[in-house]
Coordinates of C-alpha atoms and ligand atoms in Angstrom, one line a residue:
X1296 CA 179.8 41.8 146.9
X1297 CA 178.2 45.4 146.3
X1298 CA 175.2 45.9 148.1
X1299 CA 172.5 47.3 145.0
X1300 CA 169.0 48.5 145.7
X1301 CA 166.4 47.5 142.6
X1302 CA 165.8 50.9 140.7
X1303 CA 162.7 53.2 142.1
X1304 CA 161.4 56.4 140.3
X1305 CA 161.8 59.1 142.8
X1306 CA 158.7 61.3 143.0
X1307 CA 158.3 64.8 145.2
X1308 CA 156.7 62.7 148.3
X1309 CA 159.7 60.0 148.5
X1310 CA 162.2 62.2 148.0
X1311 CA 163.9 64.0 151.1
X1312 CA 163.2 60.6 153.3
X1313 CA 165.2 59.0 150.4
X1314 CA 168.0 61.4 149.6
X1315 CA 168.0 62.9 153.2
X1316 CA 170.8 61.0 154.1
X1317 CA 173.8 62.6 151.9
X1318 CA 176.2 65.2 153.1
X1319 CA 176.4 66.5 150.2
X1320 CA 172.1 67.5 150.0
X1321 CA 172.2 68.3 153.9
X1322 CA 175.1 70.5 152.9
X1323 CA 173.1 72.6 150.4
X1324 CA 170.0 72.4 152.1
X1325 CA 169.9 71.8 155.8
X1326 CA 169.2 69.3 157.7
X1327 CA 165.3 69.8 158.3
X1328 CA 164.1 67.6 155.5
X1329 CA 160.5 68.2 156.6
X1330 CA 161.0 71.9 154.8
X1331 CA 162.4 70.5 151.6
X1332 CA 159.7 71.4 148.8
X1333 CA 160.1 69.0 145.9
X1334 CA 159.0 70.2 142.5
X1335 CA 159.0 67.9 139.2
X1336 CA 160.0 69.8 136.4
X1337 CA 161.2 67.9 133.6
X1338 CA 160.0 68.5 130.1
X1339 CA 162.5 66.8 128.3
X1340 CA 161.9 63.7 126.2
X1341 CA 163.8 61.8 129.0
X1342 CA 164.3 61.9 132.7
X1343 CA 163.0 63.0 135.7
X1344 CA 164.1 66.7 137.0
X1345 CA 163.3 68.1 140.5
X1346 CA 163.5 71.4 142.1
X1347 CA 164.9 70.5 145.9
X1348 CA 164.5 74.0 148.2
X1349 CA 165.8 73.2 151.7
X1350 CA 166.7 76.3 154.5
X1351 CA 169.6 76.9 152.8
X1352 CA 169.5 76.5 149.5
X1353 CA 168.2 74.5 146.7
X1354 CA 169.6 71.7 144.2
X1355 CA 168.7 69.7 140.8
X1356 CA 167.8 66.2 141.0
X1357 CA 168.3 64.7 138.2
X1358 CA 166.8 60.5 137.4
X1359 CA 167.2 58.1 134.4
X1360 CA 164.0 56.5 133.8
X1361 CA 164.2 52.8 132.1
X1362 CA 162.4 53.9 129.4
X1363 CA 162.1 56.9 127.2
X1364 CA 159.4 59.7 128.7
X1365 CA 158.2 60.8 125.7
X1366 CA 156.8 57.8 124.2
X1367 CA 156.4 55.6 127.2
X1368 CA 157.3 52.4 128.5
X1369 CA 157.1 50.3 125.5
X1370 CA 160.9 52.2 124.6
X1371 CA 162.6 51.0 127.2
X1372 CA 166.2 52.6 127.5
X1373 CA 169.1 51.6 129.9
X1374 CA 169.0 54.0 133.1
X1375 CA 173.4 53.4 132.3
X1376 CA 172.8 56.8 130.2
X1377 CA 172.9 58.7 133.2
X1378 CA 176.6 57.1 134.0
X1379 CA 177.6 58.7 130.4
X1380 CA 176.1 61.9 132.0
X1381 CA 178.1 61.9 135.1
X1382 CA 181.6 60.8 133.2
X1383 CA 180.8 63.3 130.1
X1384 CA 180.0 66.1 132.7
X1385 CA 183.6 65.5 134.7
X1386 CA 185.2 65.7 131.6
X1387 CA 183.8 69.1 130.0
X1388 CA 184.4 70.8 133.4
X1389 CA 187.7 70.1 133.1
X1390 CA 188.1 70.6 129.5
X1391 CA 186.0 74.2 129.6
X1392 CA 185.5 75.1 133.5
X1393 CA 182.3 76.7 134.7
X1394 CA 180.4 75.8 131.8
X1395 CA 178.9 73.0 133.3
X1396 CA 176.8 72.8 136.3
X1397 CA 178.4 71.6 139.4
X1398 CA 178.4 68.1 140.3
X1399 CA 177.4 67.1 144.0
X1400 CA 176.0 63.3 144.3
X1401 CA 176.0 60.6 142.1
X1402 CA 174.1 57.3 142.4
X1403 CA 175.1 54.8 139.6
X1404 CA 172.1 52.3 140.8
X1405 CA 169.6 54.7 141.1
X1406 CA 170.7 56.8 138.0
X1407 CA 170.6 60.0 140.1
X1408 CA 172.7 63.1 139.1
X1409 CA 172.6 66.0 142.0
X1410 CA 173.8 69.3 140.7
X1411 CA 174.2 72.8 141.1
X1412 CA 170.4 74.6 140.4
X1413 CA 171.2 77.2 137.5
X1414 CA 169.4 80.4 138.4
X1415 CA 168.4 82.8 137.2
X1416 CA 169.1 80.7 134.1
X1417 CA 166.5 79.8 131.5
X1418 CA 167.1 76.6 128.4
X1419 CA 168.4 78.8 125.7
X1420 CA 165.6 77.4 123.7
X1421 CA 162.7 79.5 125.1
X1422 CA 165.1 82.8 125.5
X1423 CA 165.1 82.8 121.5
X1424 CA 161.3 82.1 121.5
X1425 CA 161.0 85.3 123.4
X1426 CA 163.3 87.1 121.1
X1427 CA 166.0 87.5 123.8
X1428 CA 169.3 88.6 122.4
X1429 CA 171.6 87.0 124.9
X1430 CA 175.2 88.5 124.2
X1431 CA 177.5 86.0 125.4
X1432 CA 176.1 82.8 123.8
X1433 CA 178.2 83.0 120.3
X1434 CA 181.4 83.2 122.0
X1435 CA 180.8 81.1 124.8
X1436 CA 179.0 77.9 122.5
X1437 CA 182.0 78.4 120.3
X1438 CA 184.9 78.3 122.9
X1439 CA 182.9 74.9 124.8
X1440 CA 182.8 73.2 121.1
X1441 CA 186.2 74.0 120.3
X1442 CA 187.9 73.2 124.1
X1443 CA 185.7 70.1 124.5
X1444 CA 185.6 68.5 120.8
X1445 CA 190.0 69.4 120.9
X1446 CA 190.8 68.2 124.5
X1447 CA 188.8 64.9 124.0
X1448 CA 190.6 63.9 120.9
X1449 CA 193.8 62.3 119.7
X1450 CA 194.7 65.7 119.0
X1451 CA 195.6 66.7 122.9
X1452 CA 194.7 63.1 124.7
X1453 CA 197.4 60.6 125.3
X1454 CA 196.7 57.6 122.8
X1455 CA 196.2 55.2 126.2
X1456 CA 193.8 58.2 128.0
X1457 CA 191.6 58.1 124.8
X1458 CA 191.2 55.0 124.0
X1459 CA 190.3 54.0 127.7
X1460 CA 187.7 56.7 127.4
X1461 CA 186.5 55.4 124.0
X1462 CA 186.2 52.0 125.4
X1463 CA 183.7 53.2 128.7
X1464 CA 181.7 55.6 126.2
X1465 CA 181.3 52.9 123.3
X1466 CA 179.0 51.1 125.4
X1467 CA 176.0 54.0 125.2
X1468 CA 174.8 52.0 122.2
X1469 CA 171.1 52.5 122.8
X1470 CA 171.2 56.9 123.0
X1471 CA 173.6 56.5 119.7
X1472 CA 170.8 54.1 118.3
X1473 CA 168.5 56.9 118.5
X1474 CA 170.7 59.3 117.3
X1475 CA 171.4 56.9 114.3
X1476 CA 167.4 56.4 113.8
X1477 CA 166.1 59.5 114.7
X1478 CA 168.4 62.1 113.1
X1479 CA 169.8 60.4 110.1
X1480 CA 166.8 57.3 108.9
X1481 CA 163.6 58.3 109.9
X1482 CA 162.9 61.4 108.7
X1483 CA 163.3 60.1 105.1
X1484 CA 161.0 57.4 105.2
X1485 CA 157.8 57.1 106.6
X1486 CA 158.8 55.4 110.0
X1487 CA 156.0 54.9 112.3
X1488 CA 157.0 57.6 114.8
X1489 CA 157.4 60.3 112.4
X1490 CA 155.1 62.5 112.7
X1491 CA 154.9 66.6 110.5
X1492 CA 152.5 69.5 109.9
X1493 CA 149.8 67.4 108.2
X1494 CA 148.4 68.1 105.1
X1495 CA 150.3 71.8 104.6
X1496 CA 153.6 69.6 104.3
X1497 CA 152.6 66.5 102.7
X1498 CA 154.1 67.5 99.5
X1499 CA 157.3 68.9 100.3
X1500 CA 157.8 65.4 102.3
X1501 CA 157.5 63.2 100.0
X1502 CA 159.2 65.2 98.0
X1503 CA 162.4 64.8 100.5
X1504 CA 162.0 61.3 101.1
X1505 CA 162.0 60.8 97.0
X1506 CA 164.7 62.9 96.8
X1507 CA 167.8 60.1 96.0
X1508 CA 170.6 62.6 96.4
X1509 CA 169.7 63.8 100.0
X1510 CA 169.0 60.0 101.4
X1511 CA 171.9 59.0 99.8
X1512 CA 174.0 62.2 101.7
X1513 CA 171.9 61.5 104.9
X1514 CA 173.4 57.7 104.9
X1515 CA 177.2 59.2 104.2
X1516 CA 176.5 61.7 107.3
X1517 CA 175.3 58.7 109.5
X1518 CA 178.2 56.5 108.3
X1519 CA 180.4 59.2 109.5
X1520 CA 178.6 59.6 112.5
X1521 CA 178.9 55.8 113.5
X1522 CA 182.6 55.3 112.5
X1523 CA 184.6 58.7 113.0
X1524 CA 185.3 58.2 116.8
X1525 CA 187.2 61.3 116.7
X1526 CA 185.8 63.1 119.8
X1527 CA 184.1 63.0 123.1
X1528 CA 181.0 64.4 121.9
X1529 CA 178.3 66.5 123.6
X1530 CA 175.4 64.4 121.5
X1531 CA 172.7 66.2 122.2
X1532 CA 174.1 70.0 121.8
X1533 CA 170.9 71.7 120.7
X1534 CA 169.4 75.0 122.5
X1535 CA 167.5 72.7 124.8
X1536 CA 171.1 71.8 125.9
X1537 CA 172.0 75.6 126.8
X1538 CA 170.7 77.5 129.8
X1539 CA 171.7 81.2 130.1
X1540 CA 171.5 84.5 131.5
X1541 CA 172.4 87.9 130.1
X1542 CA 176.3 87.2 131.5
X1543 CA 176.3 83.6 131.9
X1544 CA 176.0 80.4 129.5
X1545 CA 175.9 76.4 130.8
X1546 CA 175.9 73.4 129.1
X1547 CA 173.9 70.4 130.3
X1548 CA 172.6 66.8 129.6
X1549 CA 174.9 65.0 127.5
X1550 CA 173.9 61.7 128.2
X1551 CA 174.5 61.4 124.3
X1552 CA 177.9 61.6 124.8
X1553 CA 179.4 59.3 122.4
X1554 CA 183.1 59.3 120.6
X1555 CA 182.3 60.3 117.0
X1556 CA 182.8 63.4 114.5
X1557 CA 184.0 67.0 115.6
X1558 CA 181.4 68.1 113.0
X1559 CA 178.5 66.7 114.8
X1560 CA 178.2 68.9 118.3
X1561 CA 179.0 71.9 115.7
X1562 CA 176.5 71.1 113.3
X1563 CA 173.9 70.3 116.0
X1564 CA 173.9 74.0 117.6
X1565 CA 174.3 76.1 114.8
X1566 CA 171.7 74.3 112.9
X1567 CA 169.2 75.1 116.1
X1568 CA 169.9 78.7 115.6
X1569 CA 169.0 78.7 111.9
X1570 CA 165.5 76.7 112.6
X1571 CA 165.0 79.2 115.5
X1572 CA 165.3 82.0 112.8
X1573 CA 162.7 81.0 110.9
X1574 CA 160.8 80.7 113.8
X1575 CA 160.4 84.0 114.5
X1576 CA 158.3 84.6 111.8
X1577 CA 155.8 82.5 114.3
X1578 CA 156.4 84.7 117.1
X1579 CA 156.3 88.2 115.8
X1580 CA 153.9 90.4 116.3
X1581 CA 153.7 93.6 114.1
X1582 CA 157.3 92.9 112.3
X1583 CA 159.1 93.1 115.5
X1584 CA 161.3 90.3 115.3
X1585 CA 163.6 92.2 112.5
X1586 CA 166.5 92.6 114.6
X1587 CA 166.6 89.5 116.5
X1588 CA 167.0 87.5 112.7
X1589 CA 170.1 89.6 112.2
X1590 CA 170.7 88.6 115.5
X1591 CA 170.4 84.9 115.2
X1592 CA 172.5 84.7 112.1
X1593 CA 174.9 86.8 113.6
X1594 CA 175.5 84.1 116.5
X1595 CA 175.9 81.4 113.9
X1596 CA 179.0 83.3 112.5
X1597 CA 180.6 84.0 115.9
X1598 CA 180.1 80.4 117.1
X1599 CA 181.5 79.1 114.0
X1600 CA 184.4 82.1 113.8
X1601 CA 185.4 81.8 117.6
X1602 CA 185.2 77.7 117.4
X1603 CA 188.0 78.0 114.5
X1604 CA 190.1 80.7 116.6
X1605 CA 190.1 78.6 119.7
X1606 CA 190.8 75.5 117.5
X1607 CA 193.7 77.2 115.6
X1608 CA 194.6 78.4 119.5
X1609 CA 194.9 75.2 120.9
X1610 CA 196.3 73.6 117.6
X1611 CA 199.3 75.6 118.3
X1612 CA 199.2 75.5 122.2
X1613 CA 198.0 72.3 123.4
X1614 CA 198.9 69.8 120.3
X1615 CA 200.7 67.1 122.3
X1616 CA 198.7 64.0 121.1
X1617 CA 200.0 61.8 118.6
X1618 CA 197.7 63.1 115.6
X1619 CA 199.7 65.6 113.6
X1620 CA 202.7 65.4 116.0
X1621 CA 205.1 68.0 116.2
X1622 CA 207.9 66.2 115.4
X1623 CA 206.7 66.4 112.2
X1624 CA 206.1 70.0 111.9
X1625 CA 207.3 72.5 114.4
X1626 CA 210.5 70.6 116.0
X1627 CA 211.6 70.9 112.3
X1628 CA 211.0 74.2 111.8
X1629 CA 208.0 73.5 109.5
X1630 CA 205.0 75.7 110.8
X1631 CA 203.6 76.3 107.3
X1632 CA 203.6 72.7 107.3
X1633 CA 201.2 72.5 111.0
X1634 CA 199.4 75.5 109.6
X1635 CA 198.3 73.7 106.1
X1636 CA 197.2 70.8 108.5
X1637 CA 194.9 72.7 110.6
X1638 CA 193.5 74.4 107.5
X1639 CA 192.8 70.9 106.1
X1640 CA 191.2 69.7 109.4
X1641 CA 188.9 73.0 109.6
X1642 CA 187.9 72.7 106.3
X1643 CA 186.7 69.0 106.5
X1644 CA 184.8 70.0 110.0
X1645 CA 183.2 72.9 108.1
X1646 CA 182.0 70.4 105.3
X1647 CA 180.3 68.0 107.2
X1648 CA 179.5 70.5 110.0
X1649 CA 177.0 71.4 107.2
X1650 CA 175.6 68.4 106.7
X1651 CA 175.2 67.6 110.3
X1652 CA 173.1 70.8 110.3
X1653 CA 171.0 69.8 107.3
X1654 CA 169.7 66.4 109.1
X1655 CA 169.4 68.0 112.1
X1656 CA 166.8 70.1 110.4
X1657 CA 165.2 67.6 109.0
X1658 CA 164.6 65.5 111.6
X1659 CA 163.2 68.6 113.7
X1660 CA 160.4 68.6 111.5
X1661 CA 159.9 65.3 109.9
X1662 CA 161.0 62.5 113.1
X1663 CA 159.6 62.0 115.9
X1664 CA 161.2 64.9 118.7
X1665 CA 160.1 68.0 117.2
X1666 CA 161.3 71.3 118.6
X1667 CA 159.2 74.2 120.6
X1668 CA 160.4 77.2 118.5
X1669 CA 157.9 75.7 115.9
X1670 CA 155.9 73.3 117.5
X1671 CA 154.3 76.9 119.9
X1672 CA 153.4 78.0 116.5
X1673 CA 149.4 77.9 117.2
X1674 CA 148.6 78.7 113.3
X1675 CA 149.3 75.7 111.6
X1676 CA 149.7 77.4 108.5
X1677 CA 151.7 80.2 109.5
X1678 CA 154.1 77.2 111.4
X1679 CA 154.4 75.1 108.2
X1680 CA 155.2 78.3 106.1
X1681 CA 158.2 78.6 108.5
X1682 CA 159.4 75.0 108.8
X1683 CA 159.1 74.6 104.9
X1684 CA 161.5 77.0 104.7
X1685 CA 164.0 75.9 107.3
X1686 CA 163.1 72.3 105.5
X1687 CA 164.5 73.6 102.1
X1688 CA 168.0 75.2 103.6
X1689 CA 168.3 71.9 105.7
X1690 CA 168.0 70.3 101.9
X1691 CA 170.6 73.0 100.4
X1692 CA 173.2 72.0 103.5
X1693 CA 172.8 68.5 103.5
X1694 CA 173.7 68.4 99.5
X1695 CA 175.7 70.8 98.7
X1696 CA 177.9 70.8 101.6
X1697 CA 181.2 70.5 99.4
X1698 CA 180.3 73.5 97.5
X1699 CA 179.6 76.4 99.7
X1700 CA 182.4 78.6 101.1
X1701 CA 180.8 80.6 103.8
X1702 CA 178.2 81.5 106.1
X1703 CA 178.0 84.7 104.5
X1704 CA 176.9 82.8 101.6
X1705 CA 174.1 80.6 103.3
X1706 CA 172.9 83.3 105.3
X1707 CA 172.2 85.4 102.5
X1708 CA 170.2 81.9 101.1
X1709 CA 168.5 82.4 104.6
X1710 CA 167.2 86.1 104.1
X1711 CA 165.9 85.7 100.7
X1712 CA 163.9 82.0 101.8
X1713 CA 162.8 84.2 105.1
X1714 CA 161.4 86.8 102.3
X1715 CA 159.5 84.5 99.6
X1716 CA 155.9 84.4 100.7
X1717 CA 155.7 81.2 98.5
X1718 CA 158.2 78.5 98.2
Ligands
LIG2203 C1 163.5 59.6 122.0 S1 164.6 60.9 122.5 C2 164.3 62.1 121.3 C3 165.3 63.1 121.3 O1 165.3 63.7 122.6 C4 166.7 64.0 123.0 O2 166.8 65.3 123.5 C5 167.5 63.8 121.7 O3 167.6 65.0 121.0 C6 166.8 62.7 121.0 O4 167.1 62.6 119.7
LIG2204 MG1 168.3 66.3 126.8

């Protein structure tokens, strides 16, 4: 029989006296828990995050709540997420080391992650909103996509390995339910959490949720979503998800995780970077935000250009599942034959990567968890200006996916929306 204690919320006064007891806290803090100063920081739409300082150091506490913090406890949501947490985060450090935070403690019962506190690192999301150019994101987002979306396939994994692993992660039903709602249903009809800038984008909305072609794509991206159990995905890789220095970039929270379409974690990021860059125009003052658009569109071409490098890479290197085996190919002396393959793989990736970044935009603006880079724009006007144009590329992607060949090409879509002064 396993001795479980019910589930209690931790707050800042309960906390040493509860978590005193573990090596692994006394380790990184010290062993006076009368000095430990607690601090609840979390701002997500989830859990509960702490700030632990001890003598020696300090450490992340991380808690599943039963229900979901944004709206309350009439969601309630199973505190199991944070077990999909703990197993997603083992597996990306080992598929991309040091680019997620260190795991020290976890409580199953109590849904408690302890990890490594990330300083002087900042979520990605408010760098941008500050018009930070951070160097290093680009290539680093694009080599964690690529080495955790390939590694946790049937591209690398033995078939026994990944279909044990598809078995623990199918049972995060409820986190994919809200992906499922949130991302790809509600924002086209008028579902009772939704919630936009009201009246500036009344028309364009019902516009969109008339519009036949883009509901009927939005169902074929879900259906994909629920039924291509391709990959260990991230789930929730937006720039919420990133925290980063100058030289340093970590991924965190995927309690999302979830085995379903390469295209998805792709799609995800680069379409935060394209809503961020029409954000800017909310953040400016005097024009000054020039350079860091070329900036943000510039990222979206490395992610995606260094995510098909190390793909191709590890295509030709690490290929030893039994998808596209190289008994076919290479042990026959046919590496045009593994090179068309790959290209065919990219290319379906890079279609529905599209439209994975159209709905994401969509729902940013239209659903109910809306993003800071427009939601800090105190102007309602001027903050509807920019997500009606980020609305109409996310229409454009979402569409036409099968017909564009290049960033280059949406992009330059992207400069001339930025420009219009009515749209
Ligand atoms: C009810 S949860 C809303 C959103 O927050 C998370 O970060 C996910 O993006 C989810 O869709
Ligand atoms: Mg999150």
């Amino acid at each position: 029989m396993t001795d479980t204690k019910p589930f209690v919320a931790l707050c800042p006064e309960t906390l040493p006296q509860r978590l005193g007891g573990l090596a692994a806290l006394i380790e990184k803090l010290g062993e006076d828990l009368g000095s430990w100063r607690v601090k609840e920081v979390g701002d997500g739409n989830l859990n509960l995050v702490f700030i632990v300082e001890g003598e020696r150091g300090k450490v992340i506490v991380k808690q599943a709540l039963p229900y979901v913090r944004l709206v309350g406890e009439s969601w309630p949501l199973p505190l199991k997420r944070s077990y999909f947490e703990y197993h997603a985060l083992m597996r990306q450090s080992d598929r991309d080391p040091g680019m997620v935070p260190e795991i020290f403690h976890f409580d199953v019962d109590q849904a408690i992650i302890v990890m490594e506190f990330l300083s002087p690192h900042i979520i990605l999301r408010r760098a941008l909103i500050e018009g930070q150019r951070l160097p290093r994101i680009g290539r680093d987002l694009g080599l964690f996509a690529a080495r955790t979306l390939f590694r946790g396939s049937d591209l690398a994994m033995t078939a026994r390995e990944r279909k044990q692993d598809l078995a623990l992660f199918s049972d995060n039903v409820e986190l994919c339910d809200i992906t499922e709602n949130l991302v790809f249903s509600d924002p086209y009809f008028e579902a009772s959490l939704n919630r936009h800038t009201s009246p500036q984008l009344d028309g364009i909305v019902a516009e969109l949720r008339a519009d036949r072609d883009l509901k009927v794509e939005a169902q074929k991206l879900k259906h994909l979503f629920t039924t291509k159990a391709e990959t260990l995905l991230h789930g929730d890789l937006h720039t919420g998800s990133v925290m980063v220095t100058m030289d340093e970039t970590r991924v965190i929270d995927p309690e999302f995780a979830f085995y379903g379409p390469i295209a998805f974690d792709v799609g995800m990021m680069i379409a935060n970077f394209w809503m961020s860059y029409f954000s800017q125009a909310g953040h400016e003052q005097n024009g000054n935000r020039e350079a860091m658009r070329d900036y943000l569109l510039n990222v979206i071409e490395t992610i995606w250009a260094t995510f098909c490098e190390e793909f191709s890479d590890l295509w030709r290197s690490e290929r030893n599942g039994i998808l596209y085996q190289r008994s076919l190919f290479e042990d026959r002396g046919d590496l045009l034959g593994a090179e068309q393959a790959l290209d065919h793989v990219l290319h379906e990736i890079w279609t529905d990567m599209l439209g994975f970044a159209g709905v994401e935009i969509h729902r940013r603006i239209l659903g109910l968890a809306h993003n800071a880079d427009f939601e800090t724009i105190a102007d309602l006007d001027l903050r509807a200006r920019c997500e009606r144009k980020a609305l109409k590329l996310g229409r454009h992607l979402a569409v036409n996916r099968r017909h564009i060949h290049s960033l280059a090409e949406i992009n330059s879509l992207a400069k001339r929306l930025e420009k219009e002064t009515v749209i």
